[in-house]
Tab-separated table of C-alpha atoms and ligand atoms in Angstrom:
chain	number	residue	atom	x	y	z
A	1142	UNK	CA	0.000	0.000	0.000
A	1143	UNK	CA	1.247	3.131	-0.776
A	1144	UNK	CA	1.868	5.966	1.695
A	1145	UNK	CA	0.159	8.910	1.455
A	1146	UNK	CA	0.754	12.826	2.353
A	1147	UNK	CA	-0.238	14.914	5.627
A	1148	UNK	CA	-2.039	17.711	5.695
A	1149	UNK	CA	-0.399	20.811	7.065
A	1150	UNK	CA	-1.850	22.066	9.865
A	1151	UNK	CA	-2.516	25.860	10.359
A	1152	UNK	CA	0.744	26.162	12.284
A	1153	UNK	CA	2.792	24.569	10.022
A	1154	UNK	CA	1.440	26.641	7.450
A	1155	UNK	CA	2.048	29.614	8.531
A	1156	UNK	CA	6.091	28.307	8.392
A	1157	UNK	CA	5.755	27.964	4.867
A	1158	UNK	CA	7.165	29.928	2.268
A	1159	UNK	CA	3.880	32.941	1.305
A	1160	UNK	CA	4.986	32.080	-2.714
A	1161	UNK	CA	3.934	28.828	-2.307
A	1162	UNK	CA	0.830	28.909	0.238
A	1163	UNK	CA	-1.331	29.379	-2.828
A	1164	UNK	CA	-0.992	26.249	-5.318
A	1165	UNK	CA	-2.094	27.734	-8.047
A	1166	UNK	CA	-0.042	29.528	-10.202
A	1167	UNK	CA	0.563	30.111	-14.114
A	1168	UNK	CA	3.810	29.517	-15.467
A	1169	UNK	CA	5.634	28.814	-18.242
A	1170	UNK	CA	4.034	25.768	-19.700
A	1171	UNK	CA	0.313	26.246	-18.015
A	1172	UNK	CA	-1.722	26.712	-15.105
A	1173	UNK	CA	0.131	24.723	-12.187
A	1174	UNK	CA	-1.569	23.220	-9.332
A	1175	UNK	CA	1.116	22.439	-6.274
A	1176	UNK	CA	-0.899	21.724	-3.108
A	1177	UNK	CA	1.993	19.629	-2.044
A	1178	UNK	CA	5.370	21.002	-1.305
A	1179	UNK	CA	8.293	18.918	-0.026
A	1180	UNK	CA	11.152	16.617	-2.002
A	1181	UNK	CA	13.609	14.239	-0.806
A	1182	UNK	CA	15.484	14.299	-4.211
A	1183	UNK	CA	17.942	17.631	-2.905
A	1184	UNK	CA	19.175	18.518	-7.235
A	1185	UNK	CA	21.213	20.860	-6.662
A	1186	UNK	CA	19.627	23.235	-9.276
A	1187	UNK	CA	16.173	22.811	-8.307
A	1188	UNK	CA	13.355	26.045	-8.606
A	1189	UNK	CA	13.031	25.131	-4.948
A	1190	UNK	CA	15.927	27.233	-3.644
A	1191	UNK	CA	13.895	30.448	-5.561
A	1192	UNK	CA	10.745	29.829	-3.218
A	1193	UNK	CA	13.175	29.046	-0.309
A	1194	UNK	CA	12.100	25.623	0.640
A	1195	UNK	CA	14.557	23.523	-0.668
A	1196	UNK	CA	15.336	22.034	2.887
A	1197	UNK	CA	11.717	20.926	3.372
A	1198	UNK	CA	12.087	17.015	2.253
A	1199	UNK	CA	8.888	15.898	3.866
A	1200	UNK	CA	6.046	16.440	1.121
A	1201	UNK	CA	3.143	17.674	2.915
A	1202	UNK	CA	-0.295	18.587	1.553
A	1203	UNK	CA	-1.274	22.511	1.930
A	1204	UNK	CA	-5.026	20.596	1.242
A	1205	UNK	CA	-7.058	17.558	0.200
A	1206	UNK	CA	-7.387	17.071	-3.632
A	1207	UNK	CA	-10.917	17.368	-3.700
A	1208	UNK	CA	-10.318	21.081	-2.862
A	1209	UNK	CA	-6.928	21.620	-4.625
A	1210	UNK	CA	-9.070	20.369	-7.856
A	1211	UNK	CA	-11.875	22.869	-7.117
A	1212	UNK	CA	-9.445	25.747	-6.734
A	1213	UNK	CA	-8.126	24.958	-9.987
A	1214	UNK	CA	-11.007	24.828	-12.341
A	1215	UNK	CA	-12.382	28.223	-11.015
A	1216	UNK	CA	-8.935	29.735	-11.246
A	1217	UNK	CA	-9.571	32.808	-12.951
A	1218	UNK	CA	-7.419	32.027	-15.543
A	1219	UNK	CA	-8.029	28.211	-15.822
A	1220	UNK	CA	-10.177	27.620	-19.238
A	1221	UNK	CA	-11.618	23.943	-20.022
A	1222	UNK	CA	-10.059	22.625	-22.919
A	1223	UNK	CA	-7.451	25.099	-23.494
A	1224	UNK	CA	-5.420	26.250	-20.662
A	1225	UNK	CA	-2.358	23.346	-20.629
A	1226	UNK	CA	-2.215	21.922	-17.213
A	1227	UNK	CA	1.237	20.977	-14.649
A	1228	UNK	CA	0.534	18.529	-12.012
A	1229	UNK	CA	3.298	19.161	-8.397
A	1230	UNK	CA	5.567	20.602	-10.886
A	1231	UNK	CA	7.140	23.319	-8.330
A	1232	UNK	CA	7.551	22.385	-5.238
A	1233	UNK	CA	7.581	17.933	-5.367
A	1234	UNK	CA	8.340	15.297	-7.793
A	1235	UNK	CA	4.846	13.507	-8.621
A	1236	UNK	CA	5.763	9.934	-8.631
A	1237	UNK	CA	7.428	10.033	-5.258
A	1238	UNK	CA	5.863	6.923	-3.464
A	1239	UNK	CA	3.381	9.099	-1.339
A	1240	UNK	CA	2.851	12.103	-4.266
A	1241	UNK	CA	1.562	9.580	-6.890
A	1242	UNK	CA	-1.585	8.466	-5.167
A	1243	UNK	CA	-2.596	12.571	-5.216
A	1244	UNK	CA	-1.474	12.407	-8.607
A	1245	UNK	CA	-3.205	10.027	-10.059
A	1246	UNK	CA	-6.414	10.937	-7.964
A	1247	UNK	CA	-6.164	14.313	-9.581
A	1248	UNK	CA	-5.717	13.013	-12.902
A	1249	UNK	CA	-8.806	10.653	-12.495
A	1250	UNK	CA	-10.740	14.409	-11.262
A	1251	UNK	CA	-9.387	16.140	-14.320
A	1252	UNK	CA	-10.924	13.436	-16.316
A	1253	UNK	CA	-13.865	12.500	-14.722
A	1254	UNK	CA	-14.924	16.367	-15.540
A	1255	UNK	CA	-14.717	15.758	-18.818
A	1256	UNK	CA	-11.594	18.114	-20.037
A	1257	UNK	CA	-9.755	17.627	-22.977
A	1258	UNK	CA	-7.247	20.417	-21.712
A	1259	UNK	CA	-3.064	19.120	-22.109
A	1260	UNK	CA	-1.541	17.908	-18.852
A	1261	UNK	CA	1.792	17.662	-18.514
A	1262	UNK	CA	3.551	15.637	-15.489
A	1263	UNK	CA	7.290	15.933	-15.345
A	1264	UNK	CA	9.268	13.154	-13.052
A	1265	UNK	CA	12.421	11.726	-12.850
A	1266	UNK	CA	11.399	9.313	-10.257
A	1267	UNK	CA	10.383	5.781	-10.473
A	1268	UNK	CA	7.265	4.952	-12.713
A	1269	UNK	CA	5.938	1.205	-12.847
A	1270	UNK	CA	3.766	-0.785	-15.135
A	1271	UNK	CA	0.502	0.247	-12.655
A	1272	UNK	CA	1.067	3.638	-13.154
A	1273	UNK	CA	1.261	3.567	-16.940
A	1274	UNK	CA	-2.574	1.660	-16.973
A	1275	UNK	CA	-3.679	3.846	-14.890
A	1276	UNK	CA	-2.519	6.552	-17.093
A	1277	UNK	CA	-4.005	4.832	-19.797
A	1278	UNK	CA	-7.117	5.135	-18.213
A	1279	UNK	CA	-7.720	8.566	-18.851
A	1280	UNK	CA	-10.270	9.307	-21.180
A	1281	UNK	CA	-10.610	12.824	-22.235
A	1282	UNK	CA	-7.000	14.914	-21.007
A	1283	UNK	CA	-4.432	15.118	-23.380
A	1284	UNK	CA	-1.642	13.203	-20.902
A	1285	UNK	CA	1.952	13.870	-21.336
A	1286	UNK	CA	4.533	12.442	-18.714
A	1287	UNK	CA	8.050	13.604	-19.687
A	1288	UNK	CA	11.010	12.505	-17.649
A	1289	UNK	CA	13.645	14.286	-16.734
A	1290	UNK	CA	16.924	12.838	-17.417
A	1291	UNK	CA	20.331	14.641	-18.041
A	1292	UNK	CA	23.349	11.814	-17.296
A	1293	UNK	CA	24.719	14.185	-14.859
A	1294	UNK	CA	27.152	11.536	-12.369
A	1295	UNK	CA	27.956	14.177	-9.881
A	1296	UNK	CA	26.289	13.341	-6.608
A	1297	UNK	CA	26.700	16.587	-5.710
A	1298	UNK	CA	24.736	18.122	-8.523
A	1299	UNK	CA	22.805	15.216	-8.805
A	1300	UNK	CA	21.962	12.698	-5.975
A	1301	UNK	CA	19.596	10.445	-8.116
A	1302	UNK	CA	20.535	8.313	-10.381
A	1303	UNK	CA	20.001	8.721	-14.156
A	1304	UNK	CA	19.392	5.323	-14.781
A	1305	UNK	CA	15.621	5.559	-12.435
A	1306	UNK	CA	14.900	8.271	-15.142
A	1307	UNK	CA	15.689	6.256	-18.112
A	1308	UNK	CA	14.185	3.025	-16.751
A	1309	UNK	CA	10.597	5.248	-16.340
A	1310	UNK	CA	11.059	6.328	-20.200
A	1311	UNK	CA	11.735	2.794	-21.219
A	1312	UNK	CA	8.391	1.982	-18.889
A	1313	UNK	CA	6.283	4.442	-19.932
A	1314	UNK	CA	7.010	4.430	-23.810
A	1315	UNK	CA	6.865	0.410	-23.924
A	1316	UNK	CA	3.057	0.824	-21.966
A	1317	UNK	CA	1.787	3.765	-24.199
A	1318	UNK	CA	-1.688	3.900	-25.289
A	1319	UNK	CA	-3.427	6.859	-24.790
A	1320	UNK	CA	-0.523	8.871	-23.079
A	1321	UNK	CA	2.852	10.211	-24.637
A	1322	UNK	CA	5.905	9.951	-22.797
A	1323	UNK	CA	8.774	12.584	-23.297
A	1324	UNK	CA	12.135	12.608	-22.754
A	1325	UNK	CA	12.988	15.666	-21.025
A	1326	UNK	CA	16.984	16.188	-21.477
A	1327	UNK	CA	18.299	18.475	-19.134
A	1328	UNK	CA	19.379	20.190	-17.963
A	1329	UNK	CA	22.646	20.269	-20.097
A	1330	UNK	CA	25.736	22.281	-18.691
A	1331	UNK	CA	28.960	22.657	-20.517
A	1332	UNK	CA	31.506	20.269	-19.149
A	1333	UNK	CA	29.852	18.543	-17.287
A	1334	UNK	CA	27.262	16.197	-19.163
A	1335	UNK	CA	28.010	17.305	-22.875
A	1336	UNK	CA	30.164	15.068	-23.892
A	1337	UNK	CA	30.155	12.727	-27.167
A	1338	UNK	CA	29.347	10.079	-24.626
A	1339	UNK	CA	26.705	12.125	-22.760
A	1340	UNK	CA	25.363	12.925	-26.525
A	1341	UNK	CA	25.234	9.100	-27.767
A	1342	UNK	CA	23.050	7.731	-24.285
A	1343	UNK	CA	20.152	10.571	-24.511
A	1344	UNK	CA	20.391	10.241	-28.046
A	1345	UNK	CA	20.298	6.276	-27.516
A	1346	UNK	CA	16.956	6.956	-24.777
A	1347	UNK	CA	15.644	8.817	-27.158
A	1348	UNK	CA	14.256	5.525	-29.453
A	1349	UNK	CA	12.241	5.176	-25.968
A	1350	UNK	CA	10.351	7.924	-26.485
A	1351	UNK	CA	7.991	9.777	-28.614
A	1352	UNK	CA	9.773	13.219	-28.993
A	1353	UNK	CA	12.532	14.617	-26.954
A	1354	UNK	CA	12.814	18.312	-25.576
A	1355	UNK	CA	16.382	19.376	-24.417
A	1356	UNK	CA	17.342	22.354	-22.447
A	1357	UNK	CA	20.519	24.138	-20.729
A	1358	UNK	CA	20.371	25.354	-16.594
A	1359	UNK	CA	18.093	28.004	-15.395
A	1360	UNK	CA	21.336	29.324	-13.395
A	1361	UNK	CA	19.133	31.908	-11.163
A	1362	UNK	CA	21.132	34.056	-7.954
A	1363	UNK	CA	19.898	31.522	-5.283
A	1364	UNK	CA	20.960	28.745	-7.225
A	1365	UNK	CA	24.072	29.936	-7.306
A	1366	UNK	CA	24.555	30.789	-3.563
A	1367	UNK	CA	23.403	26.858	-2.738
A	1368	UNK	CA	26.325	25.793	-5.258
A	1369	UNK	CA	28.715	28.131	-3.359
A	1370	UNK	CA	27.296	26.806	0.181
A	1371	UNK	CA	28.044	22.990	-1.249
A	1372	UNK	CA	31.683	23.870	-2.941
A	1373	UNK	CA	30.190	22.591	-6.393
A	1374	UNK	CA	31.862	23.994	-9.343
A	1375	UNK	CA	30.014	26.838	-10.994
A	1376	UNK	CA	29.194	26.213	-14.396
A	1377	UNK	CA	28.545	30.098	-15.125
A	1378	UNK	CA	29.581	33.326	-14.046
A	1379	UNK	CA	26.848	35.073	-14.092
A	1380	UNK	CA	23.213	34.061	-13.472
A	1381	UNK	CA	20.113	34.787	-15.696
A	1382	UNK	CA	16.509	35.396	-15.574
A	1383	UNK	CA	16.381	32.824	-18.500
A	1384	UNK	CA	17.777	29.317	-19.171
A	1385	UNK	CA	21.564	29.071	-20.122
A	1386	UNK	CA	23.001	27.185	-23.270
A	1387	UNK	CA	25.042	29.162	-25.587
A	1388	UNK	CA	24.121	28.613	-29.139
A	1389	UNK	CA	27.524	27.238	-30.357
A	1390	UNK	CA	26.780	24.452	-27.874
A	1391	UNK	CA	23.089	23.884	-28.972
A	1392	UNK	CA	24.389	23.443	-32.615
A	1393	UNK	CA	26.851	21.043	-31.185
A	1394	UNK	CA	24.712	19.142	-29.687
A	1395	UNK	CA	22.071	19.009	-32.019
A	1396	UNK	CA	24.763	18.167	-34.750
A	1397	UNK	CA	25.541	15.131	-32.511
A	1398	UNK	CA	22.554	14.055	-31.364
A	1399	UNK	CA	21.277	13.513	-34.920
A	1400	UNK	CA	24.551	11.310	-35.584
A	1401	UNK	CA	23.368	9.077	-33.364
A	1402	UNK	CA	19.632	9.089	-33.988
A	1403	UNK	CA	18.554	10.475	-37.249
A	1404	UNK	CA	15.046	11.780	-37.590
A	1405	UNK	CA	14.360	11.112	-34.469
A	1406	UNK	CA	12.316	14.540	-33.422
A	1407	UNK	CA	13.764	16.667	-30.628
A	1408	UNK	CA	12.711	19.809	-29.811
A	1409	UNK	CA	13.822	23.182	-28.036
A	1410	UNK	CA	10.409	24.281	-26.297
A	1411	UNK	CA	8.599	22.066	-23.901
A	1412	UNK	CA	5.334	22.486	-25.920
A	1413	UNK	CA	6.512	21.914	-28.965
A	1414	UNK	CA	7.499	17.890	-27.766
A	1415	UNK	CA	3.601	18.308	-26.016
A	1416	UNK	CA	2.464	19.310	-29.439
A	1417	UNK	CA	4.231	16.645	-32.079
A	1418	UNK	CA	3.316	13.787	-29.560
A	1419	UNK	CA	-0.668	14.755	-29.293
A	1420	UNK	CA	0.084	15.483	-33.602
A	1421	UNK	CA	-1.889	19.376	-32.497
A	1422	UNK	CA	-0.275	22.755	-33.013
A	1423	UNK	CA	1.705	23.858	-30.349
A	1424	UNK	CA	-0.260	26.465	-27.879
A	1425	UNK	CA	2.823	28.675	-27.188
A	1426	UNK	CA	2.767	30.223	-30.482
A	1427	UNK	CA	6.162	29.185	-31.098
A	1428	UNK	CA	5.583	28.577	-35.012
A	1429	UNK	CA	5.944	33.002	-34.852
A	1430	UNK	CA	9.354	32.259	-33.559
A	1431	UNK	CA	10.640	31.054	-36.904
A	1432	UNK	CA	13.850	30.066	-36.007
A	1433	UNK	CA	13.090	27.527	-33.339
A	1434	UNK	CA	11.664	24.868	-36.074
A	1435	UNK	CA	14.342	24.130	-37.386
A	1436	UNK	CA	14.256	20.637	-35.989
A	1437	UNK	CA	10.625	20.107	-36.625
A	1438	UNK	CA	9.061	17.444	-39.120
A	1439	UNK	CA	7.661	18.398	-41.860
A	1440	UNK	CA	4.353	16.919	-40.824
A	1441	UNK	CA	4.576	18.981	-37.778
A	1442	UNK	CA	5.329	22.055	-39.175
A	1443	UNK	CA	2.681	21.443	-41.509
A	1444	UNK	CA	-0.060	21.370	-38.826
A	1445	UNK	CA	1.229	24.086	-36.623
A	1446	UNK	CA	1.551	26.342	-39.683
A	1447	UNK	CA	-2.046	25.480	-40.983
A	1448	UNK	CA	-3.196	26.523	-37.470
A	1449	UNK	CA	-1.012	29.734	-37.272
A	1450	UNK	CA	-3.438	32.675	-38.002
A	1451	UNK	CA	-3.024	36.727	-36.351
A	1452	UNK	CA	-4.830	37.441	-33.205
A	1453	UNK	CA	-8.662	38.523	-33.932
A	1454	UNK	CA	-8.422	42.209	-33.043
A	1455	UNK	CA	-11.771	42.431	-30.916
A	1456	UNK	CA	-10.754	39.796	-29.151
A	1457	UNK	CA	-7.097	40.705	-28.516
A	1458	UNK	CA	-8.823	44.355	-27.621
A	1459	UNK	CA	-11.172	42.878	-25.160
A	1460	UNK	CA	-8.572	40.522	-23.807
A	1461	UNK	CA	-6.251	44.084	-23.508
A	1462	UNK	CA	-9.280	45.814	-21.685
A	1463	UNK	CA	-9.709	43.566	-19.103
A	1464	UNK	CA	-6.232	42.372	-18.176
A	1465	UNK	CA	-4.658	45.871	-17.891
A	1466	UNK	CA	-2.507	46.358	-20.832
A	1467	UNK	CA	-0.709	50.011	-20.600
A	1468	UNK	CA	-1.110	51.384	-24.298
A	1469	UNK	CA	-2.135	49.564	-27.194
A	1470	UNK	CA	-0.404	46.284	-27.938
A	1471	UNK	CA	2.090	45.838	-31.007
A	1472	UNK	CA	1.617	42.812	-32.798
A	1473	UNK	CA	4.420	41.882	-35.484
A	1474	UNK	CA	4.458	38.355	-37.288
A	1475	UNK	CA	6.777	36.787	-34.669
A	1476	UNK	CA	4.415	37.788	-30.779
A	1477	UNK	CA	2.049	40.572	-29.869
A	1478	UNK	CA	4.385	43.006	-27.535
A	1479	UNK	CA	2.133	44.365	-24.229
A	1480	UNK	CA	3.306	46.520	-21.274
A	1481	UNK	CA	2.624	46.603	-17.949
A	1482	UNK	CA	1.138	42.875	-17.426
A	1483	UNK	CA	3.189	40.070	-15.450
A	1484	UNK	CA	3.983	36.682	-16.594
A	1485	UNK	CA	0.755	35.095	-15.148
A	1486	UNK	CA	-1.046	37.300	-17.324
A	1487	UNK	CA	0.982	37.106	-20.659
A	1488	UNK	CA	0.794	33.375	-20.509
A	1489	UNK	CA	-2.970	34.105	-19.823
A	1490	UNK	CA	-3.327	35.811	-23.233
A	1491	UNK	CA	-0.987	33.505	-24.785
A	1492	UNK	CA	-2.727	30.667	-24.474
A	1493	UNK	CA	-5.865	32.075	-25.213
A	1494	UNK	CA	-3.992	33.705	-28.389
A	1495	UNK	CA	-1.990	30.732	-29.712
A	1496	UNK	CA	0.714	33.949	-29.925
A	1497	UNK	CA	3.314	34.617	-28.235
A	1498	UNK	CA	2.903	37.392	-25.824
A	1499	UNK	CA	6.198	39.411	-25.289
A	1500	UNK	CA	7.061	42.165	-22.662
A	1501	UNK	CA	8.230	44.869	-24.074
A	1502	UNK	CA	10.412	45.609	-21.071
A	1503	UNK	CA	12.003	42.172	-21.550
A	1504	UNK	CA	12.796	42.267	-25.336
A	1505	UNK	CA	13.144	38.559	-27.354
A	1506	UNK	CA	16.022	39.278	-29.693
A	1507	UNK	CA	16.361	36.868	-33.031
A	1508	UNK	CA	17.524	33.376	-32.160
A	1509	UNK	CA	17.546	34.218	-28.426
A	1510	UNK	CA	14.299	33.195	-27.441
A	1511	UNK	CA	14.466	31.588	-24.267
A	1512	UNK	CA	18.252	31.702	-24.143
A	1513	UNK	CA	20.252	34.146	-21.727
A	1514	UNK	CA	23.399	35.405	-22.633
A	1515	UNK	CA	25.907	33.121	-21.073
A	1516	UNK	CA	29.609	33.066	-19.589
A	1517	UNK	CA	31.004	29.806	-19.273
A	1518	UNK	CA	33.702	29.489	-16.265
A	1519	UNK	CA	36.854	27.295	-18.333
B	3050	LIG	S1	6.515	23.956	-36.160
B	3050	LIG	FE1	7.679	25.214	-34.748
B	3050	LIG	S2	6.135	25.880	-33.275
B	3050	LIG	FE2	5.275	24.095	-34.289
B	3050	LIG	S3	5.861	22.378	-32.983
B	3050	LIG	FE3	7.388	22.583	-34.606
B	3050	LIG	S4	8.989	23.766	-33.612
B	3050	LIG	FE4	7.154	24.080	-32.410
């Protein structure tokens, strides 16, 4: 029998970090729901250290699902069958022995609803045979698990093992049926799990799943400090808002990678995996971003650019009206460019959009998207 998760009492809560009392919170890649916070795994570059819980190990439940779930779907910004969807994706790993039973549970309530939305589960902790039918289960969500492996050896960096992560992919891609499983390479740092032999074993895992997404280190100030506490080598000298890999190194790797697995799809942006495993467009808006399909197949390209169309203008207005906007929005053939809304509410109108939504006090420069500039240490 599996264990399951306490509930924090109102004491303990109040000891818990204010960012993450609420669990629900729009990032990136979707709408996240976190009502549990605590991990055992201690990676040393985990978004844990920015919400200042890293030491908390136990997970604990801020709530039961049954209200976590209700939360969610009357979000404000939660819509049924668009908004994508992360499951414990901030603050816990959700195939930890006593996460999964509130994962799957939630999963089940997700479905039971009836939504069709995308929901994306990231891991890189053990997933069986059980898991994967219950997975295949689902009915209606769009289910994507993608594991996150990078070969890293370095206990330090990197207490877990590699080989859990890759044994999951091998599970989950040999069980498939209504799910997709991704494998989620990263994250990749220069020197220390780029080499040709680092290259050839993702590229190997890669056969075990049904697209691959790779990305560098999201080397932020408090990461940085931990690495400092610990004595691990830093892999940058400076830290950035945005993930690290210089583009000499991407080409490298890409060059590499296909070597070893040609035409096998791999992909820069999370979504875009999401998107060529479900065969939908992807709901970033990336295809405005020209330069980051480059590595897409044709018959992907093909549906994202039959999809691609401008933002309807009353509805981009309206949208505008009622989120704030300062000014009137610039829209150009690569994002529409807003002022004076934060990220919660870009991704909002992205989503909604298909488009990417830009800050205009943040610029995207050509072939930067998503990449800082970065200073390797030799
Ligand atoms: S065509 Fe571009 S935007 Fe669409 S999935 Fe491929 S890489 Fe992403």
């Amino acid at each position: 029998m599996e264990k399951s998760v306490d509930i924090i009492n109102a004491m303990q809560l109040s000891d818990v970090n204010p960012s993450l009392r609420d669990p629900v919170e729009y990032r990136k890649s979707g709408l996240s729901l976190n009502h549990i916070v605590g991990c055992p795994l201690d990676c040393s570059y985990c978004v844990r250290h920015l919400f200042g819980n890293f030491d908390q190990r136990i997970p604990q439940a801020l709530m039961t699902d049954k209200q976590a779930f209700e939360q969610f779907i009357s979000h404000r910004y939660f819509q049924p069958h668009i908004t994508p969807v992360q499951l414990f994706n901030r603050a816990t790993d959700p195939m930890l022995p006593e996460v999964k039973p509130h994962t799957h549970n939630l999963l089940g309530l997700l479905d039971q609803a009836g939504l069709t939305n995308n929901v994306l589960i990231i891991t890189r902790w053990r997933v069986t045979p059980e898991d994967c039918e219950s997975f295949n289960a689902l009915s209606n969500i769009k289910l994507t698990i993608l594991v996150t492996y990078s070969g890293i050896d370095d206990p330090k960096v990197e207490p877990i093992k590699s080989s859990i992560a890759a044994n999951s992919l091998r599970t989950l891609f040999r069980h498939s049926r209504r799910y997709r499983a991704l494998l989620y390479w990263r994250p990749i740092v220069p020197g220390l799990n780029d080499s040709a032999a680092h290259i050839a074993q993702a590229a190997q895992l890669a056969a075990h799943a049904h697209a691959t997404v790779f990305s560098g280190l999201f080397y932020r100030k408090e990461i940085a400090d931990y690495y400092q506490s610990q004595g691990i080598p830093e892999p940058y000298s400076s830290t950035a808002r945005r993930k690290l890999l210089p583009l000499e190194e991407e080409q490298r790797l890409l060059r590499m990678y296909e070597a070893h697995a040609p035409g096998t799809p791999i992909f820069r942006k999370t979504s875009c995996g999401v998107a060529y495993a479900h065969q939908q467009p992807d709901y970033n808006g990336h295809f405005g971003i020209t330069e980051l399909c480059d590595t897409c197949p044709a018959t992907q390209y093909s549906t994202c650019k039959a999809a691609w169309k401008t933002p309807d203008e009353a509805l981009l207005k309206s949208l505008c009206a009622t989120l704030g906007v300062d000014g009137e929005p610039l829209v150009t053939d690569r994002a529409i460019i807003v002022r004076g809304l934060d990220e919660q509410r870009r991704y909002f109108m992205q989503h909604t959009l298909g488009y990417q939504v830009h800050d205009a006090d943040k610029p995207h420069h050509y072939d930067r998207h998503g990449r800082a500039e970065a200073q390797r240490n030799l």
